Coordinates of C-alpha atoms in Angstrom, one line a residue:
Chain A
M526 CA -19.7 27.8 -24.3
I527 CA -21.0 24.1 -24.6
Y528 CA -23.8 24.0 -22.4
Q529 CA -22.5 21.9 -19.0
I530 CA -21.7 18.7 -21.6
P531 CA -18.7 17.8 -18.9
F532 CA -20.9 18.6 -15.9
I533 CA -23.9 15.9 -17.2
A534 CA -20.9 13.6 -17.9
V535 CA -19.9 13.6 -14.4
A536 CA -23.1 13.1 -13.1
L537 CA -24.0 10.0 -15.6
L538 CA -20.5 8.6 -14.4
V539 CA -21.2 8.5 -11.0
L540 CA -25.0 7.6 -11.7
I541 CA -23.6 4.6 -13.5
G542 CA -20.8 3.9 -11.0
L543 CA -23.4 4.0 -8.2
Y544 CA -25.8 1.5 -10.3
A545 CA -23.2 -1.1 -10.6
V546 CA -21.9 -0.4 -6.7
V547 CA -25.8 -1.1 -5.6
F548 CA -27.3 -3.5 -8.1
K549 CA -24.6 -5.7 -9.4
R550 CA -23.8 -8.6 -7.3
N551 CA -20.4 -9.5 -8.5
L552 CA -17.9 -8.5 -6.3
I553 CA -15.2 -7.5 -9.6
K554 CA -18.3 -5.5 -11.2
I555 CA -18.6 -4.1 -7.6
V556 CA -15.2 -2.8 -7.8
I557 CA -15.6 -1.5 -11.5
G558 CA -18.3 0.4 -10.3
I559 CA -15.8 2.2 -7.4
T560 CA -13.6 2.9 -10.2
L561 CA -16.6 4.6 -12.2
I562 CA -17.2 6.9 -9.6
E563 CA -13.4 7.9 -8.6
S564 CA -13.1 8.7 -12.4
G565 CA -15.9 10.8 -12.2
V566 CA -15.0 12.5 -9.1
N567 CA -11.6 13.3 -10.8
L568 CA -13.3 14.9 -13.9
F569 CA -15.2 17.0 -11.9
L570 CA -12.2 18.9 -9.9
I571 CA -10.9 19.4 -13.2
T572 CA -13.7 20.5 -14.7
L573 CA -14.3 23.0 -11.7
G574 CA -10.8 24.3 -12.6
F575 CA -11.0 24.7 -16.0
R576 CA -11.8 28.7 -17.2
E577 CA -12.3 29.7 -20.5
G578 CA -9.5 30.5 -22.7
S579 CA -7.0 29.7 -20.6
I580 CA -3.7 27.8 -20.8
A581 CA -2.0 25.1 -18.0
P582 CA -0.4 26.4 -15.3
I583 CA 3.0 25.8 -16.6
Y584 CA 5.3 28.8 -17.4
H585 CA 7.7 29.7 -20.7
G586 CA 9.5 33.0 -19.5
T587 CA 7.4 35.3 -18.4
E588 CA 4.4 36.1 -20.0
E589 CA 1.0 37.2 -18.6
A590 CA -2.2 35.1 -19.7
T591 CA -5.4 33.5 -18.1
R592 CA -3.8 29.9 -16.3
S593 CA -6.6 27.4 -14.6
L594 CA -6.6 26.8 -11.5
P595 CA -3.5 24.8 -10.1
V596 CA -4.8 23.8 -6.7
P597 CA -7.9 21.3 -8.2
Q598 CA -5.4 19.7 -10.5
A599 CA -3.1 18.9 -7.8
L600 CA -5.5 17.2 -5.7
T601 CA -6.3 15.1 -8.2
L602 CA -3.2 14.3 -9.3
T603 CA -2.8 13.0 -5.3
S604 CA -6.5 11.4 -5.7
I605 CA -5.5 9.1 -9.0
V606 CA -2.5 7.4 -7.0
I607 CA -4.6 6.9 -3.8
G608 CA -6.9 5.4 -6.2
V609 CA -5.0 2.7 -7.6
A610 CA -3.4 1.7 -4.6
V611 CA -7.0 1.2 -2.8
L612 CA -7.7 -0.4 -5.9
A613 CA -5.0 -3.2 -5.5
L614 CA -6.0 -3.6 -1.8
M615 CA -9.8 -4.1 -2.5
L616 CA -8.8 -6.4 -5.3
S617 CA -6.3 -8.2 -2.7
F618 CA -9.4 -9.1 -0.6
I619 CA -11.7 -10.6 -2.9
V620 CA -9.0 -13.0 -3.9
Y621 CA -8.6 -14.0 -0.7
I622 CA -12.8 -14.0 -0.1
Y623 CA -12.9 -15.9 -3.7
R624 CA -10.5 -18.7 -1.9
H625 CA -12.2 -18.9 1.3
Y626 CA -15.9 -18.7 0.0
N627 CA -15.5 -20.4 -3.6
T628 CA -17.9 -17.7 -4.8
L629 CA -18.1 -14.4 -5.8
D630 CA -21.6 -13.5 -5.2
V631 CA -22.2 -11.1 -2.5
R632 CA -25.6 -12.5 -1.3
K633 CA -24.1 -16.1 -1.1
I634 CA -21.1 -14.5 1.0
V635 CA -23.3 -12.8 3.5
G636 CA -25.3 -16.0 3.8
G637 CA -28.1 -14.2 2.7
D638 CA -32.1 -15.1 2.1
E639 CA -31.8 -16.9 -1.1
E640 CA -32.3 -19.8 0.1
Chain B
M810 CA 2.5 -18.5 -16.2
S811 CA 5.9 -19.0 -17.9
G812 CA 6.0 -16.3 -19.8
M813 CA 5.1 -15.6 -23.8
S814 CA 6.8 -16.5 -26.8
K815 CA 10.1 -15.6 -27.8
I816 CA 9.2 -12.4 -30.1
V817 CA 7.2 -10.9 -27.3
K818 CA 10.6 -11.7 -24.8
T819 CA 12.9 -9.8 -27.5
I820 CA 10.5 -7.0 -28.1
S821 CA 9.4 -6.3 -24.6
A822 CA 13.5 -6.4 -23.3
T823 CA 14.3 -4.1 -26.1
I824 CA 11.7 -1.7 -25.6
L825 CA 12.4 -1.6 -21.6
P826 CA 15.1 0.8 -21.6
F827 CA 13.8 3.3 -23.4
I828 CA 10.4 3.5 -21.1
T829 CA 12.8 3.9 -18.2
I830 CA 14.6 6.8 -19.7
Y831 CA 11.4 8.6 -20.6
G832 CA 10.2 7.9 -17.1
L833 CA 13.3 9.4 -15.3
Y834 CA 13.2 12.2 -17.7
I835 CA 9.9 13.0 -17.1
I836 CA 10.7 12.7 -13.0
A837 CA 13.9 14.5 -13.4
H838 CA 12.3 17.7 -15.4
G839 CA 9.2 17.5 -13.0
H840 CA 9.5 20.8 -12.3
L841 CA 10.0 22.5 -15.6
T842 CA 7.6 20.6 -17.8
P843 CA 4.4 18.4 -17.5
G844 CA 5.5 15.5 -15.3
G845 CA 6.9 15.0 -11.9
G846 CA 7.5 11.9 -9.2
F847 CA 3.9 10.5 -9.6
Q848 CA 3.8 10.3 -13.4
G849 CA 7.3 9.4 -14.0
G850 CA 6.9 6.6 -11.8
A851 CA 3.6 5.2 -12.7
I852 CA 5.3 5.1 -16.3
V853 CA 8.1 3.2 -15.2
A854 CA 6.2 1.0 -13.1
S855 CA 4.1 0.3 -16.2
G856 CA 7.2 -0.6 -18.4
F857 CA 8.2 -3.4 -15.6
A858 CA 4.5 -5.3 -15.3
M859 CA 5.2 -5.1 -19.2
I860 CA 8.1 -7.6 -18.3
V861 CA 6.1 -9.0 -15.8
V862 CA 3.6 -10.0 -18.5
A863 CA 6.3 -11.1 -21.2
F864 CA 8.4 -13.5 -18.4
G865 CA 6.1 -14.6 -16.4
S866 CA 5.8 -13.8 -12.6
I867 CA 8.0 -16.7 -11.3
W868 CA 10.7 -15.8 -13.6
T869 CA 10.7 -12.4 -12.7
M870 CA 10.1 -13.3 -8.7
E871 CA 14.0 -14.8 -8.9
K872 CA 15.4 -11.7 -10.0
I873 CA 13.8 -9.0 -7.9
K874 CA 12.8 -9.9 -4.5
E875 CA 10.1 -8.0 -2.8
K876 CA 12.6 -7.4 -0.1
H877 CA 14.4 -5.3 -2.3
L878 CA 11.1 -3.2 -3.7
S879 CA 10.1 -2.6 -0.2
I880 CA 14.0 -1.0 0.9
I881 CA 13.4 1.0 -2.0
E882 CA 10.4 2.0 -0.8
S883 CA 11.1 3.0 2.9
L884 CA 14.8 4.5 0.9
G885 CA 11.9 7.1 -0.7
A886 CA 9.7 7.4 2.3
I887 CA 12.8 8.4 4.5
G888 CA 14.1 10.5 1.8
F889 CA 10.9 12.5 1.6
I890 CA 10.3 13.3 5.4
G891 CA 13.9 13.7 5.6
L892 CA 13.6 16.4 3.2
A893 CA 10.4 18.4 4.9
F894 CA 12.7 18.0 8.4
F895 CA 15.6 19.6 7.2
G896 CA 13.4 22.7 6.6
L897 CA 13.0 22.9 10.2
L898 CA 16.8 23.5 10.8
F899 CA 17.4 26.2 8.2
G900 CA 16.2 28.8 6.3
A901 CA 12.3 29.9 7.2
K902 CA 12.8 26.8 10.2
M903 CA 9.6 25.7 9.2
F904 CA 8.3 22.1 8.3
F905 CA 8.1 21.7 4.3
A906 CA 10.3 24.3 4.1
N907 CA 12.2 25.0 0.7
F908 CA 15.3 26.1 2.2
L909 CA 17.5 25.9 -0.6
V910 CA 16.1 28.2 -3.1
K911 CA 17.1 32.0 -3.1
Q912 CA 19.1 31.4 0.2
D913 CA 23.2 30.6 0.4
V914 CA 22.5 27.5 2.7
I915 CA 24.9 25.3 0.2
P916 CA 27.5 28.1 -1.1
F917 CA 27.8 28.8 -4.9
F918 CA 24.5 26.8 -5.4
N919 CA 22.4 29.4 -6.6
Q920 CA 25.4 30.8 -9.2
I921 CA 25.2 27.5 -11.3
G922 CA 22.9 28.3 -13.9
Q923 CA 21.4 31.0 -13.3
G924 CA 17.8 31.9 -15.2
L925 CA 14.3 31.6 -14.8
S926 CA 13.8 28.0 -16.4
N927 CA 16.9 26.0 -15.3
I928 CA 17.5 23.0 -13.9
N929 CA 18.6 24.0 -10.5
T930 CA 16.3 27.1 -10.2
A931 CA 13.7 25.1 -7.5
G932 CA 16.0 24.6 -5.0
L933 CA 13.6 21.3 -3.1
L934 CA 11.3 20.4 -5.3
P935 CA 13.5 18.2 -7.8
L936 CA 14.8 16.0 -5.1
M937 CA 11.5 15.7 -3.9
N938 CA 10.6 14.7 -7.1
L939 CA 13.3 12.0 -7.2
A940 CA 12.5 10.5 -3.5
V941 CA 8.9 10.5 -4.4
G942 CA 9.3 8.9 -7.9
L943 CA 11.5 6.2 -6.4
K944 CA 8.8 5.3 -3.8
V945 CA 6.0 5.2 -6.4
I946 CA 7.9 3.0 -8.8
A947 CA 8.7 0.7 -6.2
G948 CA 5.3 1.0 -4.5
L949 CA 3.3 -0.2 -7.8
F950 CA 6.1 -2.2 -9.0
A951 CA 5.6 -4.1 -5.7
I952 CA 2.0 -4.4 -5.9
V953 CA 1.2 -5.5 -9.4
L954 CA 4.6 -8.4 -8.9
V955 CA 3.4 -9.8 -5.7
M956 CA -0.3 -10.4 -7.1
A957 CA 0.7 -11.9 -10.1
Y958 CA 3.4 -14.3 -8.3
A959 CA 0.6 -15.7 -5.9
T960 CA -2.3 -15.8 -8.5
S961 CA 0.0 -17.6 -10.6
K962 CA 0.9 -20.2 -7.7
I963 CA -2.9 -20.3 -7.0
K964 CA -3.7 -21.1 -10.7
E965 CA -1.2 -24.1 -10.5
G966 CA -2.3 -25.8 -7.7
T967 CA 0.6 -25.4 -5.8
A968 CA -0.9 -23.0 -3.1
K969 CA -1.5 -24.0 -0.1
Chain C
M1135 CA -13.3 30.4 -36.0
A1136 CA -12.8 27.3 -37.5
E1137 CA -10.7 26.2 -35.0
N1138 CA -13.0 27.1 -32.3
I1139 CA -15.6 25.1 -34.1
L1140 CA -13.5 21.9 -34.5
I1141 CA -12.4 22.6 -30.6
D1142 CA -16.2 22.5 -29.8
I1143 CA -17.3 19.7 -31.4
I1144 CA -14.4 17.6 -29.6
H1145 CA -15.6 19.2 -26.3
I1146 CA -18.9 17.1 -27.1
I1147 CA -18.1 14.3 -28.8
I1148 CA -15.2 12.9 -26.1
P1149 CA -17.5 13.1 -23.0
I1150 CA -20.4 11.2 -24.7
L1151 CA -17.6 8.7 -25.6
I1152 CA -16.2 8.4 -21.8
V1153 CA -20.2 7.9 -20.9
A1154 CA -20.9 5.1 -23.4
S1155 CA -17.5 3.4 -22.4
S1156 CA -18.5 3.1 -19.1
F1157 CA -22.3 2.2 -19.9
V1158 CA -20.4 -0.8 -21.9
A1159 CA -17.7 -1.9 -18.8
V1160 CA -21.2 -2.0 -16.5
Y1161 CA -23.2 -4.0 -19.1
L1162 CA -20.8 -6.4 -20.2
K1163 CA -21.0 -9.9 -18.7
D1164 CA -17.1 -11.0 -19.7
L1165 CA -15.2 -9.2 -16.6
I1166 CA -12.1 -9.1 -19.3
A1167 CA -14.1 -7.3 -21.5
A1168 CA -15.2 -5.2 -19.0
A1169 CA -11.7 -4.6 -17.9
I1170 CA -10.7 -3.1 -21.3
A1171 CA -13.5 -0.9 -21.3
V1172 CA -12.4 0.5 -18.3
A1173 CA -9.1 0.9 -19.7
A1174 CA -10.5 2.7 -22.7
M1175 CA -12.7 5.0 -20.3
S1176 CA -9.6 5.6 -18.7
L1177 CA -7.9 6.7 -22.0
L1178 CA -10.6 8.8 -23.0
L1179 CA -10.6 10.3 -20.0
S1180 CA -6.9 11.6 -20.0
L1181 CA -7.8 12.8 -23.7
E1182 CA -10.4 15.1 -21.5
F1183 CA -8.0 15.8 -19.2
F1184 CA -5.4 17.3 -21.9
I1185 CA -8.3 19.4 -23.3
L1186 CA -9.5 21.0 -20.0
Q1187 CA -5.8 22.1 -19.9
A1188 CA -4.3 20.0 -17.3
P1189 CA -1.8 18.0 -18.9
D1190 CA 0.3 16.8 -15.3
V1191 CA -3.0 14.9 -14.7
A1192 CA -3.6 13.5 -18.4
I1193 CA 0.0 12.0 -18.3
A1194 CA -0.6 10.5 -14.5
E1195 CA -4.3 8.8 -15.7
A1196 CA -2.8 7.6 -19.0
G1197 CA 0.0 5.8 -17.0
V1198 CA -2.1 5.0 -14.2
G1199 CA -5.8 4.5 -16.0
A1200 CA -5.0 2.4 -18.7
C1201 CA -1.9 0.2 -18.0
L1202 CA -1.6 -0.5 -14.3
T1203 CA -5.2 -0.6 -13.2
T1204 CA -6.2 -3.1 -16.4
A1205 CA -3.0 -5.2 -15.1
I1206 CA -4.3 -5.4 -11.6
L1207 CA -7.7 -6.1 -12.9
V1208 CA -6.9 -9.0 -15.1
I1209 CA -4.2 -10.7 -12.7
A1210 CA -7.7 -10.6 -10.1
I1211 CA -10.1 -12.3 -12.9
R1212 CA -7.6 -14.5 -13.5
A1213 CA -7.3 -15.7 -10.1
T1214 CA -11.2 -16.1 -9.7
K1215 CA -14.0 -16.5 -12.0
R1216 CA -13.9 -15.0 -15.7
M1217 CA -17.7 -14.9 -16.1
E1218 CA -20.1 -12.9 -14.3
D1219 CA -22.4 -15.2 -13.0
E1220 CA -26.5 -13.7 -12.6
A1221 CA -28.9 -15.2 -11.1
Chain D
M525 CA -35.3 -10.4 -1.1
A526 CA -38.0 -7.8 -2.5
M527 CA -37.4 -5.9 0.7
R528 CA -33.7 -5.4 -0.1
N529 CA -34.2 -4.7 -3.6
S530 CA -36.7 -1.9 -3.1
A531 CA -34.5 -0.4 -0.3
A532 CA -31.6 -0.1 -2.8
I533 CA -33.7 1.0 -5.5
I534 CA -35.3 4.0 -2.8
F535 CA -31.8 4.8 -1.9
F536 CA -30.5 5.0 -5.8
V537 CA -33.1 7.3 -6.4
I538 CA -32.7 9.8 -3.6
V539 CA -28.7 10.0 -4.5
A540 CA -29.8 10.6 -8.1
I541 CA -32.1 13.6 -7.0
F542 CA -29.4 15.0 -5.2
I543 CA -26.9 15.1 -7.9
I544 CA -29.2 16.3 -10.4
L545 CA -30.2 19.4 -8.0
G546 CA -26.5 20.0 -7.5
L547 CA -26.0 19.8 -11.0
L548 CA -28.7 22.5 -11.7
S549 CA -26.9 25.1 -9.5
I550 CA -24.0 24.4 -10.4
H551 CA -21.7 27.7 -12.1
P552 CA -21.7 27.7 -15.8
F553 CA -19.1 25.6 -17.7
G554 CA -15.7 27.8 -18.1
D555 CA -16.9 30.8 -15.9
T556 CA -15.0 31.0 -12.6
S557 CA -15.9 34.5 -12.5
D558 CA -18.5 33.8 -9.3
I559 CA -16.5 31.9 -7.4
N560 CA -13.3 32.6 -4.8
T561 CA -10.2 32.1 -7.0
S562 CA -8.1 34.4 -4.6
M563 CA -5.5 31.5 -3.5
D564 CA -5.2 30.1 -7.1
D565 CA -4.7 33.9 -8.4
H566 CA -1.6 34.6 -5.6
I567 CA -0.1 30.8 -6.6
I568 CA -0.6 31.5 -10.5
Q569 CA 1.6 35.5 -9.7
N570 CA 3.8 33.9 -7.0
T571 CA 5.0 30.6 -8.2
Q572 CA 8.0 31.6 -10.1
K573 CA 8.9 33.7 -7.7
E574 CA 8.5 31.9 -4.5
T575 CA 9.5 28.3 -5.5
G576 CA 11.7 29.1 -8.5
A577 CA 9.5 26.1 -10.1
D578 CA 7.9 26.7 -13.9
N579 CA 5.3 23.8 -13.4
G580 CA 2.3 25.3 -11.1
V581 CA 1.2 21.8 -9.9
T582 CA 4.6 20.5 -8.9
A583 CA 4.9 23.5 -7.0
V584 CA 1.6 23.5 -5.1
V585 CA 2.3 19.4 -5.1
F586 CA 5.4 19.7 -3.3
D587 CA 5.6 23.1 -1.6
Y588 CA 2.5 24.9 -0.8
R589 CA 0.7 21.5 -0.2
G590 CA 3.0 19.4 0.8
F591 CA 1.3 17.8 3.9
D592 CA -1.2 16.3 1.3
T593 CA 1.8 14.6 -0.3
L594 CA 2.7 13.3 2.9
G595 CA -0.4 11.9 3.9
E596 CA -0.9 10.7 0.1
A597 CA 2.7 8.9 0.4
T598 CA 1.0 7.2 3.6
V599 CA -1.7 5.8 1.7
L600 CA 0.3 4.2 -0.6
F601 CA 2.7 2.8 2.0
T602 CA -0.2 1.3 4.1
A603 CA -1.6 -0.5 0.5
V604 CA 1.5 -2.1 -0.4
A605 CA 1.8 -3.0 3.1
G606 CA -1.5 -4.4 2.8
V607 CA -1.2 -6.4 -0.2
I608 CA 2.1 -8.2 0.9
L609 CA 0.4 -9.1 4.4
V610 CA -2.8 -10.4 2.0
F611 CA -0.4 -12.9 0.3
R612 CA 1.9 -13.5 2.5
R613 CA 1.7 -17.3 3.0
L614 CA 1.1 -17.6 -0.4
N615 CA 4.9 -16.1 -1.2
K616 CA 6.9 -18.4 0.7

């Protein structure tokens, strides 16, 4: 009905996050990009399970209706909690790296070809 | 960070029981209404994170040690896996079997509160919700508390 | 019919706002402002999940994404540098 | 420097092309008639009979796909242990 707008939003979210991961040099900006990619994937799973004119898979009594698909929603629920756990682990390593190298720039940390 | 002003402290201490009750309600009714262990645990952990922000992490670390949080999280994990292993003994003899629903493993359990949308119709699901809720509360709050305490130590310059 | 048109308009506006706030989160140089933009993106995303008939995921995203993620990001930024140093 | 930047640009463009090609061949929004939904339909019709729960998502998370939740609990435990391990020396 609405001309694929949620799928286009998914593609743009993943591309913006990928831009931040590939081209930014600050480590926290890279982590923000990873968070954006993960949000895009979650939105993609939920959008795949949506049916036109459906209601949520939660029953009150026994009425019959079209329901949206429950399995992608359950997997997305698992994915969100894993996402925040992995984000906390990444940020802990970033704080450790900052205390060791005293910088957040990726190319200075790996001893890059700048100077 | 040694806490915010008195107004913030009072308001957050007043509001914390309501957030906790709401999160526990969401955990307990997870098989009837939208919600469950993950969502309610995230809400309760958000309330405790508000306490960390308002009172300062050093004050909070004196009250709640991370050791206690690890004990609670391990209890949740053991409860979850133990409930899964009990399925090997009763009912369908299967890992993760829902052995309490429609079977008389515990006598008269299914006769209390008959009906479709009732609190004990789902057998094992509310117990698993409770175990996973404990695990998520303790895990997420431990992450926030440990990171806040360590970074405030770094900020003060007392870190090694 | 009027209700259908309203739902369509909401379906169009909220993805545009999500993409805009994610662009702002990547564009800004101040990292705390970027963290706030990520929180706004999470909140709009939970609204989108609710519109797409997934209330469970909406509750989880609102609790985790808009509160805990922001708290962890701000804590980590406080321990390191606040501004993103370009060049 | 220049080589690394150009490699990044080539990688980004290739991934963007794949994402756009995938977007062009996806099914229309809200129409699941051309994908196989038999598992979801079975769950939707039999949730109340088999598990007794009203909430279909909770029934999938804890009953039909309990192993996924077990793996998720393991990941959460590992992450908490890793964070405490990284900041171990500061928390004394």
